[in-house]
JSON list of C-alpha atoms in Angstrom, two decimals:
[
{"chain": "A", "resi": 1, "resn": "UNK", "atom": "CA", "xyz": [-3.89, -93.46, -52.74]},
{"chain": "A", "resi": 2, "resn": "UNK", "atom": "CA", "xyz": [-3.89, -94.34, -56.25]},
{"chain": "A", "resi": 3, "resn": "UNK", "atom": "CA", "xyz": [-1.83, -92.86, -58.95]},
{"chain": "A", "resi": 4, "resn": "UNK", "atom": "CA", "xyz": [-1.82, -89.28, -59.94]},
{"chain": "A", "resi": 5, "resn": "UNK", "atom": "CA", "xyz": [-1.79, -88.10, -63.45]},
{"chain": "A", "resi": 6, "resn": "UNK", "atom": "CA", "xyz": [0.90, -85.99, -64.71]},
{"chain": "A", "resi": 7, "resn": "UNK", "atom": "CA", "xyz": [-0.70, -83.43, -67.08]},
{"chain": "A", "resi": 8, "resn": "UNK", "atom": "CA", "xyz": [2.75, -81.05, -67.13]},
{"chain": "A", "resi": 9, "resn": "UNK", "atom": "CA", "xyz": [1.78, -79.21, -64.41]},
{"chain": "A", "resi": 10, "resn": "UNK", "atom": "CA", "xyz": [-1.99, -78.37, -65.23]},
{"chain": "A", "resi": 11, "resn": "UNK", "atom": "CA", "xyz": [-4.26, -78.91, -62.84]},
{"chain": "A", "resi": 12, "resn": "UNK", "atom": "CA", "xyz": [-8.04, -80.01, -63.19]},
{"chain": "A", "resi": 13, "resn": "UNK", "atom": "CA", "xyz": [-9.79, -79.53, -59.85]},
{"chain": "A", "resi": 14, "resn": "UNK", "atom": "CA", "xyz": [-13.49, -80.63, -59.69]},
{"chain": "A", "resi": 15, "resn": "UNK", "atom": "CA", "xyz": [-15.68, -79.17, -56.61]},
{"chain": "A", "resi": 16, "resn": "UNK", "atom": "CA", "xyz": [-17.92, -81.78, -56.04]},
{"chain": "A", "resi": 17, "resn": "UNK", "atom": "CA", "xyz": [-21.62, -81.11, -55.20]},
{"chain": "A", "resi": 18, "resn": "UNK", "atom": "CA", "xyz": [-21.67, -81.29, -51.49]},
{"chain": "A", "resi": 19, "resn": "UNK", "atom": "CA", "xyz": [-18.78, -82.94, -49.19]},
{"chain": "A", "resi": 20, "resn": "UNK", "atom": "CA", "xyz": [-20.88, -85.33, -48.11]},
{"chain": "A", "resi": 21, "resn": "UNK", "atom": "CA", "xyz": [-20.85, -86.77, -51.26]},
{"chain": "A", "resi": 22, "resn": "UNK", "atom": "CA", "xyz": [-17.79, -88.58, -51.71]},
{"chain": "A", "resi": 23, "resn": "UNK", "atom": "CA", "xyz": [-16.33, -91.49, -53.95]},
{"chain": "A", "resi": 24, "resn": "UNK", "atom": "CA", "xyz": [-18.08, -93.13, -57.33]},
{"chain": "A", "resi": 25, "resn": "UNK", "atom": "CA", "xyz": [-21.65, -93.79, -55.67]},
{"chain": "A", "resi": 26, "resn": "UNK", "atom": "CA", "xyz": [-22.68, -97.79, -57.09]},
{"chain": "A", "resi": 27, "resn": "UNK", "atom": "CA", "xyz": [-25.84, -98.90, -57.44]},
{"chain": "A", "resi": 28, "resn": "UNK", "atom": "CA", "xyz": [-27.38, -94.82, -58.46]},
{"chain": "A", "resi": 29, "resn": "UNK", "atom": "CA", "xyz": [-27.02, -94.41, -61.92]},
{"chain": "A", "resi": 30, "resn": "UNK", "atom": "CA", "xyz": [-24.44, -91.39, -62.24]},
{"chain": "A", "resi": 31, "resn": "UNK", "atom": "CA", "xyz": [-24.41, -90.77, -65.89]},
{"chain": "A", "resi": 32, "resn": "UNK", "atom": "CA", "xyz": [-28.10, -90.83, -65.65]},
{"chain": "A", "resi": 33, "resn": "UNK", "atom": "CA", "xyz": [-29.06, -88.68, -62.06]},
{"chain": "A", "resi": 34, "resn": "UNK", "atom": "CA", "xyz": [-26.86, -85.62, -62.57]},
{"chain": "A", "resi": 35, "resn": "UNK", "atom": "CA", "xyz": [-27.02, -83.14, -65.44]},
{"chain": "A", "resi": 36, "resn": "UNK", "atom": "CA", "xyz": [-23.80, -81.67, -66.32]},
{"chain": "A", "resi": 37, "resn": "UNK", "atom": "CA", "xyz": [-22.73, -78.40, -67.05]},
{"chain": "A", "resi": 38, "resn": "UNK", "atom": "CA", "xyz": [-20.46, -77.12, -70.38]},
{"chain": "A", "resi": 39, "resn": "UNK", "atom": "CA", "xyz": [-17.20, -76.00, -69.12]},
{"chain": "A", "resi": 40, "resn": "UNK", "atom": "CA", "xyz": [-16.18, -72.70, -70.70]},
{"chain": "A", "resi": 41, "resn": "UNK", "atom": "CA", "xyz": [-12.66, -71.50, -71.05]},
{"chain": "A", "resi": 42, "resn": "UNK", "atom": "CA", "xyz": [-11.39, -72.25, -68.08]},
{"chain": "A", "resi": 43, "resn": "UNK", "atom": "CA", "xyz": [-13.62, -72.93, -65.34]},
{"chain": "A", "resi": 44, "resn": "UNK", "atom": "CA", "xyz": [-12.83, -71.95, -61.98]},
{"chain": "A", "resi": 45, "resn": "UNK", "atom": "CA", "xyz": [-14.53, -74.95, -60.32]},
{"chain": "A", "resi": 46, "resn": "UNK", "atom": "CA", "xyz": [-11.93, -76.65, -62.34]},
{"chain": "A", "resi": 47, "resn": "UNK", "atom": "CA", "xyz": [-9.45, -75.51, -59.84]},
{"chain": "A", "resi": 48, "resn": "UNK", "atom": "CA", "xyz": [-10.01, -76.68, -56.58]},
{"chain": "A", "resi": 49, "resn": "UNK", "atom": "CA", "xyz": [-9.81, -79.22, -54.16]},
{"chain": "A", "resi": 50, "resn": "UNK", "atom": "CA", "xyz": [-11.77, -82.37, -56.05]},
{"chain": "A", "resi": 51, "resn": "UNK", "atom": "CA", "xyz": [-8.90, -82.92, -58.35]},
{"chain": "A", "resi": 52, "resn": "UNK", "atom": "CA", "xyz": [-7.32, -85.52, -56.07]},
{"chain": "A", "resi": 53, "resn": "UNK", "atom": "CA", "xyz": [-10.44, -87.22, -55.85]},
{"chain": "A", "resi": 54, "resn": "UNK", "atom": "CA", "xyz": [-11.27, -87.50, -59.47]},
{"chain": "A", "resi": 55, "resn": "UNK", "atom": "CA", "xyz": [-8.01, -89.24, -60.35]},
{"chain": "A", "resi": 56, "resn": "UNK", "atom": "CA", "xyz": [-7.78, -91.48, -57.12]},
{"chain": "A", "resi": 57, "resn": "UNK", "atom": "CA", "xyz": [-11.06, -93.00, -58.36]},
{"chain": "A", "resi": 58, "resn": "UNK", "atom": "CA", "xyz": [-9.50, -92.88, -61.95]},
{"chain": "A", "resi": 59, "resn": "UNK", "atom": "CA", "xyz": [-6.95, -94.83, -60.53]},
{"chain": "A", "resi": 60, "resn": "UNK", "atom": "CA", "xyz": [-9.37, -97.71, -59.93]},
{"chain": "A", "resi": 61, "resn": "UNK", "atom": "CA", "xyz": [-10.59, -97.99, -63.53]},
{"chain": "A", "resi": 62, "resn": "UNK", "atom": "CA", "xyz": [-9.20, -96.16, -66.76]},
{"chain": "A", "resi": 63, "resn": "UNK", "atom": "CA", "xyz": [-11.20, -93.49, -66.48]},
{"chain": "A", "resi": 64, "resn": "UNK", "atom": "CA", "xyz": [-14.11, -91.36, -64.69]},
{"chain": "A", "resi": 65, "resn": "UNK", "atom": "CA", "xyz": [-16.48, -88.88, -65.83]},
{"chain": "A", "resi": 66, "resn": "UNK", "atom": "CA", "xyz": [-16.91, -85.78, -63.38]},
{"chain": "A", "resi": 67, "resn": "UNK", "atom": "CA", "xyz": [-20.34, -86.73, -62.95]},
{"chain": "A", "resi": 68, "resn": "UNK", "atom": "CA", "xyz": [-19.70, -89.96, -61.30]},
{"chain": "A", "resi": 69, "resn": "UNK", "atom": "CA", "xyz": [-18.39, -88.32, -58.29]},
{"chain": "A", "resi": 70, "resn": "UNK", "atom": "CA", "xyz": [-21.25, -85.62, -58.04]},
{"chain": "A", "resi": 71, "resn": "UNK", "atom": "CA", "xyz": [-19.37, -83.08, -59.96]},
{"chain": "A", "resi": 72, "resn": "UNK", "atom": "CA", "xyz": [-21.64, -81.42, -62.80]},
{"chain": "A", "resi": 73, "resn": "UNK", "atom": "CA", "xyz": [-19.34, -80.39, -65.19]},
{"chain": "A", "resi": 74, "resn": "UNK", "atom": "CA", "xyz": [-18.95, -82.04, -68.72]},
{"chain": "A", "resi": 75, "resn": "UNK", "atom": "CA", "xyz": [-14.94, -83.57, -68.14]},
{"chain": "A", "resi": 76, "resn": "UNK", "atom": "CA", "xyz": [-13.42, -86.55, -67.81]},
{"chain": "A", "resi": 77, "resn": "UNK", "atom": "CA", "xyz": [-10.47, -87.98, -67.13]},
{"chain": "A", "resi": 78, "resn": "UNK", "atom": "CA", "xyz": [-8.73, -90.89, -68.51]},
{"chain": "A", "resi": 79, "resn": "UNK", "atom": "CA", "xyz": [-5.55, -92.90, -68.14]},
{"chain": "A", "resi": 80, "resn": "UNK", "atom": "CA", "xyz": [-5.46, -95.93, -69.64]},
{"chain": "A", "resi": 81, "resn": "UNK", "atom": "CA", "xyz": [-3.66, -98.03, -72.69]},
{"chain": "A", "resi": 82, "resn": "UNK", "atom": "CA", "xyz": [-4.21, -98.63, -76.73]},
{"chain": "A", "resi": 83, "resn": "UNK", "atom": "CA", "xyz": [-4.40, -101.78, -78.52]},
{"chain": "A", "resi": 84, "resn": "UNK", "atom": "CA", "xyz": [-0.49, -101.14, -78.99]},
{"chain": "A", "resi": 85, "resn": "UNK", "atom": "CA", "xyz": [0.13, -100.84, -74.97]},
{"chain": "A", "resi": 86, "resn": "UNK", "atom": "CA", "xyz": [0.94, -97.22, -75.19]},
{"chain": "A", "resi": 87, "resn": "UNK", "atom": "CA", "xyz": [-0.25, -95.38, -72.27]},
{"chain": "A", "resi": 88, "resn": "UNK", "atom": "CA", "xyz": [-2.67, -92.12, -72.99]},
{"chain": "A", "resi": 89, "resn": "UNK", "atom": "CA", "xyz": [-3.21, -89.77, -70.19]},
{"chain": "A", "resi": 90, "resn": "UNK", "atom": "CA", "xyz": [-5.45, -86.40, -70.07]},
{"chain": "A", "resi": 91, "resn": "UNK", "atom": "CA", "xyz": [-8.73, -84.62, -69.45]},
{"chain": "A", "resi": 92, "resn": "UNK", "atom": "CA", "xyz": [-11.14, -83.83, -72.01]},
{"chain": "A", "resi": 93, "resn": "UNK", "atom": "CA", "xyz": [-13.61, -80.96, -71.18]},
{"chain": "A", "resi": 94, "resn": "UNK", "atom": "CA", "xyz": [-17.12, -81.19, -73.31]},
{"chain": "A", "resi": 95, "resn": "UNK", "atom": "CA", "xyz": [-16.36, -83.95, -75.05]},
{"chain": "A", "resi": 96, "resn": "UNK", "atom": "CA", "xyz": [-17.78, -84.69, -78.46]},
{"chain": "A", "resi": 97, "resn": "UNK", "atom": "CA", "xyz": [-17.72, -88.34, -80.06]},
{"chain": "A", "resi": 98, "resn": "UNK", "atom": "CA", "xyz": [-17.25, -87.74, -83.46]},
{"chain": "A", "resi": 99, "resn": "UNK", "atom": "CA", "xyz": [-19.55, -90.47, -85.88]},
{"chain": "A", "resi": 100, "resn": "UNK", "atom": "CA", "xyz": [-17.16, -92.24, -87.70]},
{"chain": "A", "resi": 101, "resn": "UNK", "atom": "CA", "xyz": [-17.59, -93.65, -91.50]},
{"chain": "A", "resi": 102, "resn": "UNK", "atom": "CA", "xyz": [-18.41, -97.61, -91.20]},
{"chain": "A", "resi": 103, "resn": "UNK", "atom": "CA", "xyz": [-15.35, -98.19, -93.17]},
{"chain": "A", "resi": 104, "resn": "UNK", "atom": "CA", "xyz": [-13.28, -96.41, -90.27]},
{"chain": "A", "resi": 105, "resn": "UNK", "atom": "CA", "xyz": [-15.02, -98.84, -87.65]},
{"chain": "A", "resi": 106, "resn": "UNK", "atom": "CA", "xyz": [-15.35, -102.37, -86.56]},
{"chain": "A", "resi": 107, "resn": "UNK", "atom": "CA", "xyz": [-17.01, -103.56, -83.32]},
{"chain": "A", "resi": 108, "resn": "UNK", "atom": "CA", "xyz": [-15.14, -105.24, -81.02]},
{"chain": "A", "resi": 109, "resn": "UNK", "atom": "CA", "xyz": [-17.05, -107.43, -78.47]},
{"chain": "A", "resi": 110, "resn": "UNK", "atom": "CA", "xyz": [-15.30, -107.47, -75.48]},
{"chain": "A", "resi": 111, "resn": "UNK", "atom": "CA", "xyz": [-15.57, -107.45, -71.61]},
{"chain": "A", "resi": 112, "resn": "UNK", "atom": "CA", "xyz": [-17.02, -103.36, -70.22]},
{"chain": "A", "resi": 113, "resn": "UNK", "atom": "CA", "xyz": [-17.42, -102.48, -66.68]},
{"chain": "A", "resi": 114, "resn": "UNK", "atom": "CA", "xyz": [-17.98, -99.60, -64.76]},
{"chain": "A", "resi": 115, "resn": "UNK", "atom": "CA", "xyz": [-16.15, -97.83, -61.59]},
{"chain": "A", "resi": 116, "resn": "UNK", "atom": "CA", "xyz": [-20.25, -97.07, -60.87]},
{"chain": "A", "resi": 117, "resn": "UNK", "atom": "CA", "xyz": [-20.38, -100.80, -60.53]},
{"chain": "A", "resi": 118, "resn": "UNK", "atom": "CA", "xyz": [-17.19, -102.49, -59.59]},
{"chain": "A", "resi": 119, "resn": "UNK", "atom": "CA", "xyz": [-17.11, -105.24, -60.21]},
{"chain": "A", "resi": 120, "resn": "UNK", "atom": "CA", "xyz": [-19.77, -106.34, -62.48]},
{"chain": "A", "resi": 121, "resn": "UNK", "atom": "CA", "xyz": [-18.73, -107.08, -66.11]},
{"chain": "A", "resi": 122, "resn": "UNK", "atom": "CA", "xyz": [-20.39, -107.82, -69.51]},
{"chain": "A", "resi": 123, "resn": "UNK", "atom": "CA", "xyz": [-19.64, -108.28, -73.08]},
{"chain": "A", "resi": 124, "resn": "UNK", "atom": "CA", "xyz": [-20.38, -104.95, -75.04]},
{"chain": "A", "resi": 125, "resn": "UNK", "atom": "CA", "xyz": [-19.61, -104.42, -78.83]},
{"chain": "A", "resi": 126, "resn": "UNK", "atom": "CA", "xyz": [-18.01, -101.07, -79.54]},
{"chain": "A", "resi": 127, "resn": "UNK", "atom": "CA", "xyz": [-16.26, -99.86, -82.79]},
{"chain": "A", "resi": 128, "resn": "UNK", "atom": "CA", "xyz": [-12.58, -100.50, -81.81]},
{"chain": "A", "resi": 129, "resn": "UNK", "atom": "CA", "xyz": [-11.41, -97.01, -82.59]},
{"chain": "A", "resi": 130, "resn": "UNK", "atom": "CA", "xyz": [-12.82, -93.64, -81.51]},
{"chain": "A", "resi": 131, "resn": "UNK", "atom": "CA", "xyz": [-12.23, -89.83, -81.91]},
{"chain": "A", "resi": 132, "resn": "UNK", "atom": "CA", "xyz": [-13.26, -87.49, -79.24]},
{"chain": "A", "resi": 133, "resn": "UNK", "atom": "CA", "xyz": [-12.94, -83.61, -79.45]},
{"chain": "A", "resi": 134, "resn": "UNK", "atom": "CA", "xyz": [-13.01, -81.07, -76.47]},
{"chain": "A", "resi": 135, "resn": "UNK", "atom": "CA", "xyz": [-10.92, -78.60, -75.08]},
{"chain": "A", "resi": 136, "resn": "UNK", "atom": "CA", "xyz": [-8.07, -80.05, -72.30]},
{"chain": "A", "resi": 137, "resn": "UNK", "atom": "CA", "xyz": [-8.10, -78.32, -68.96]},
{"chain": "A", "resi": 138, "resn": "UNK", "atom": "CA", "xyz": [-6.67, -74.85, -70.47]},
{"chain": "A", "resi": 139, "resn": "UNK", "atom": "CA", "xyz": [-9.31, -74.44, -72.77]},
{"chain": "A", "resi": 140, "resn": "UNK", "atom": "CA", "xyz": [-7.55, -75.30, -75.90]},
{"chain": "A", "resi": 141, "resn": "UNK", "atom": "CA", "xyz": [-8.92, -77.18, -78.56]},
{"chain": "A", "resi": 142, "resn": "UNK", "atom": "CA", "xyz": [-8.18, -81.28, -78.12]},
{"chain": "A", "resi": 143, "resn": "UNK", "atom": "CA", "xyz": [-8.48, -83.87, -80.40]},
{"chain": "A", "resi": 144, "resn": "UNK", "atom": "CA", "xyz": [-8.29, -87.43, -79.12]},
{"chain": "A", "resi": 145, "resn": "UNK", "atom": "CA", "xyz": [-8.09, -90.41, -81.15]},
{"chain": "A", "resi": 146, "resn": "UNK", "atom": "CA", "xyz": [-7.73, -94.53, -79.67]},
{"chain": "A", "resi": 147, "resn": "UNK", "atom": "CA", "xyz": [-7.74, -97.79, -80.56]},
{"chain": "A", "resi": 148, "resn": "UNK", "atom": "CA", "xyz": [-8.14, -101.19, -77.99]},
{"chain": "A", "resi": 149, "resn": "UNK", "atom": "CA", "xyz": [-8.90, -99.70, -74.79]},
{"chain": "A", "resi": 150, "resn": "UNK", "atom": "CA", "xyz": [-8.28, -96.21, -75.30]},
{"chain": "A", "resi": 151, "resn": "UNK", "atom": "CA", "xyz": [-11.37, -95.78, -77.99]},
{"chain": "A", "resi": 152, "resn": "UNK", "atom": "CA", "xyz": [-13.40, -98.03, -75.25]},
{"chain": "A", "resi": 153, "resn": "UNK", "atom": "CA", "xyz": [-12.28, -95.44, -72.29]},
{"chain": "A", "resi": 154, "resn": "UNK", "atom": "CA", "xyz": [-13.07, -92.55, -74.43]},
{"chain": "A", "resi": 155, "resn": "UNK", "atom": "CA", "xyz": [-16.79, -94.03, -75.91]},
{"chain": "A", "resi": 156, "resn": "UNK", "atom": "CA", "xyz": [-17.29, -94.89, -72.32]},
{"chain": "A", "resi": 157, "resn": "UNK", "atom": "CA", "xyz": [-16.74, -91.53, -70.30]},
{"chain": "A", "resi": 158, "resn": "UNK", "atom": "CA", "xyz": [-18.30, -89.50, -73.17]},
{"chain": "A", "resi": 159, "resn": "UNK", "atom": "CA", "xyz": [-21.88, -91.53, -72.92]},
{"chain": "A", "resi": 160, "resn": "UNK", "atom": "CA", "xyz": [-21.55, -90.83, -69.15]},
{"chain": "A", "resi": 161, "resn": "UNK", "atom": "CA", "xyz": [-21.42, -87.31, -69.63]},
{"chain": "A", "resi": 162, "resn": "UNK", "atom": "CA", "xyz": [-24.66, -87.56, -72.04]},
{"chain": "A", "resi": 163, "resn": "UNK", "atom": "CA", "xyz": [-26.80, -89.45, -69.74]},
{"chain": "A", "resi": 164, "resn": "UNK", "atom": "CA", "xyz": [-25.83, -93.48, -70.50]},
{"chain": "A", "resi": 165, "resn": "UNK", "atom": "CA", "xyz": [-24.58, -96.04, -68.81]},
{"chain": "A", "resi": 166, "resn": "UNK", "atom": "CA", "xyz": [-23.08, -99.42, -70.85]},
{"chain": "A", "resi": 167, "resn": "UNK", "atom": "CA", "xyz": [-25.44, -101.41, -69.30]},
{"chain": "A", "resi": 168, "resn": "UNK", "atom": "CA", "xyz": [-28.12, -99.49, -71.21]},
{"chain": "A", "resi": 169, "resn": "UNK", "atom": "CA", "xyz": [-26.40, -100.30, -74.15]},
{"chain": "A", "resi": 170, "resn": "UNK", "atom": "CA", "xyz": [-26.19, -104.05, -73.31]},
{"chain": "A", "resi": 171, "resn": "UNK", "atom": "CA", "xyz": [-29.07, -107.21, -74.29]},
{"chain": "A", "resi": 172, "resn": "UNK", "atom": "CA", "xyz": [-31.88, -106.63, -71.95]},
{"chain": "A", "resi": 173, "resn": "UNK", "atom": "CA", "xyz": [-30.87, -110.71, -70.82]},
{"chain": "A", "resi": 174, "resn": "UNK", "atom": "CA", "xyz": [-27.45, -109.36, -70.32]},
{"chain": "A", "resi": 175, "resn": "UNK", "atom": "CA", "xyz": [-28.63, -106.51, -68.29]},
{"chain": "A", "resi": 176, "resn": "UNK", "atom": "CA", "xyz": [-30.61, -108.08, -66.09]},
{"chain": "A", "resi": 177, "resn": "UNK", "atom": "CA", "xyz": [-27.88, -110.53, -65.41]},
{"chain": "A", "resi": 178, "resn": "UNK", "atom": "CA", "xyz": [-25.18, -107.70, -64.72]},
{"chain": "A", "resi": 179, "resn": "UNK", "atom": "CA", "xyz": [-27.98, -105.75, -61.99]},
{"chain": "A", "resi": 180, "resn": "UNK", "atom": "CA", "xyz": [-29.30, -109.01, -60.61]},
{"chain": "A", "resi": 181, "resn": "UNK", "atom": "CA", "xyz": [-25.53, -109.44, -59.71]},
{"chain": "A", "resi": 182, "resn": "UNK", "atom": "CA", "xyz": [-24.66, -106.39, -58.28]},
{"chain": "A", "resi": 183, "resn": "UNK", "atom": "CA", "xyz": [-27.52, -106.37, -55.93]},
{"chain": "A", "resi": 184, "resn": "UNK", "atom": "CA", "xyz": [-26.96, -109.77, -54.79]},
{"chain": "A", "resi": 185, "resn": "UNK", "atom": "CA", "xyz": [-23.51, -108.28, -53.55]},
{"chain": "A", "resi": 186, "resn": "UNK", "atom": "CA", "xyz": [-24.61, -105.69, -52.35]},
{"chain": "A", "resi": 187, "resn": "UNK", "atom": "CA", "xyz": [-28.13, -106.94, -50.53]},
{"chain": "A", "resi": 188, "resn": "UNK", "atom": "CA", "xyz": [-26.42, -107.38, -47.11]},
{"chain": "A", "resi": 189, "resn": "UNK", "atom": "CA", "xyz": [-24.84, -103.66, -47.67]}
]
């Protein structure tokens, strides 16, 4: 189910938590209940079975930090388009968002959701480009830059990892609207 991403042959397998935890969990706050963990070099709970997991809930959305399926390691994944409708695909392991110069950045309001809360959507300014560095699933140093979409994706997954949500960064009229929605749909759940 879903689409796989072709990293070349790498693999980046996430072990979730427990098996009893499966999917992207809505209505718990992902980013926000589960510390991660810095990978270093390369991680052997990076190679096992949660892989296929990770990117069939990718596969949903543009991206999806580990910690959204229980997995407490500081990656993400991401597969998703730039404001030019090139396609970007990859992981990024302890991801850093680099502060940008205000001259290098201009907010874009435009419509954010979340795979932690499908289908509930709100405007959210974000600068409209974005450079994130890591290390991909080898260990090697990675430097990812994106405009459109792509700098969304990667602001996105990288406040996961560090404990917020976009709804936290949203009006407090516009977050109560997006969570007064979500559990209306899911009240009868």
């Amino acid at each position: 189910s879903g689409r796989a991403l072709d990293l070349a042959g790498a693999r980046v397998d996430l072990q979730p938590r427990s098996s009893g935890q499966q999917g992207v969990a809505p209505g718990r706050n992902p980013g926000r209940d589960s510390a991660v963990r810095v990978v270093r070099g390369v991680d052997p709970a990076l190679h096992r079975h949660g892989r296929a997991q990770l990117e069939a809930e990718a596969a949903s959305g543009v991206g999806l930090a580990a910690n959204q399926i229980g997995v407490d390691r500081s990656v993400f994944v991401y597969d998703c388009p730039d404001e030019d409708n090139v396609r970007h695909q990859g992981v990024v392991c302890n991801p850093v968002l680099l502060e940008l110069p205000n001259d290098q950045r201009q907010l874009e309001d435009d419509q954010e959701g979340c795979l932690s809360d499908k289908g509930q959507y709100a405007d959210l300014a974000r600068p409209d480009f974005a450079v994130v560095t890591g290390q991909d699933q080898h260990g090697q140093p990675v430097r990812v830059e994106g405009t459109g979409l792509l700098a969304r994706c990667l602001q996105h997954e990288t406040d996961h990892l560090n404990g917020t949500l976009y709804i936290d960064r949203l009006t407090a009229k516009a977050r109560k609207k997006v969570l007064a929605a979500w559990r209306a749909e899911h009240q009868d759940a």
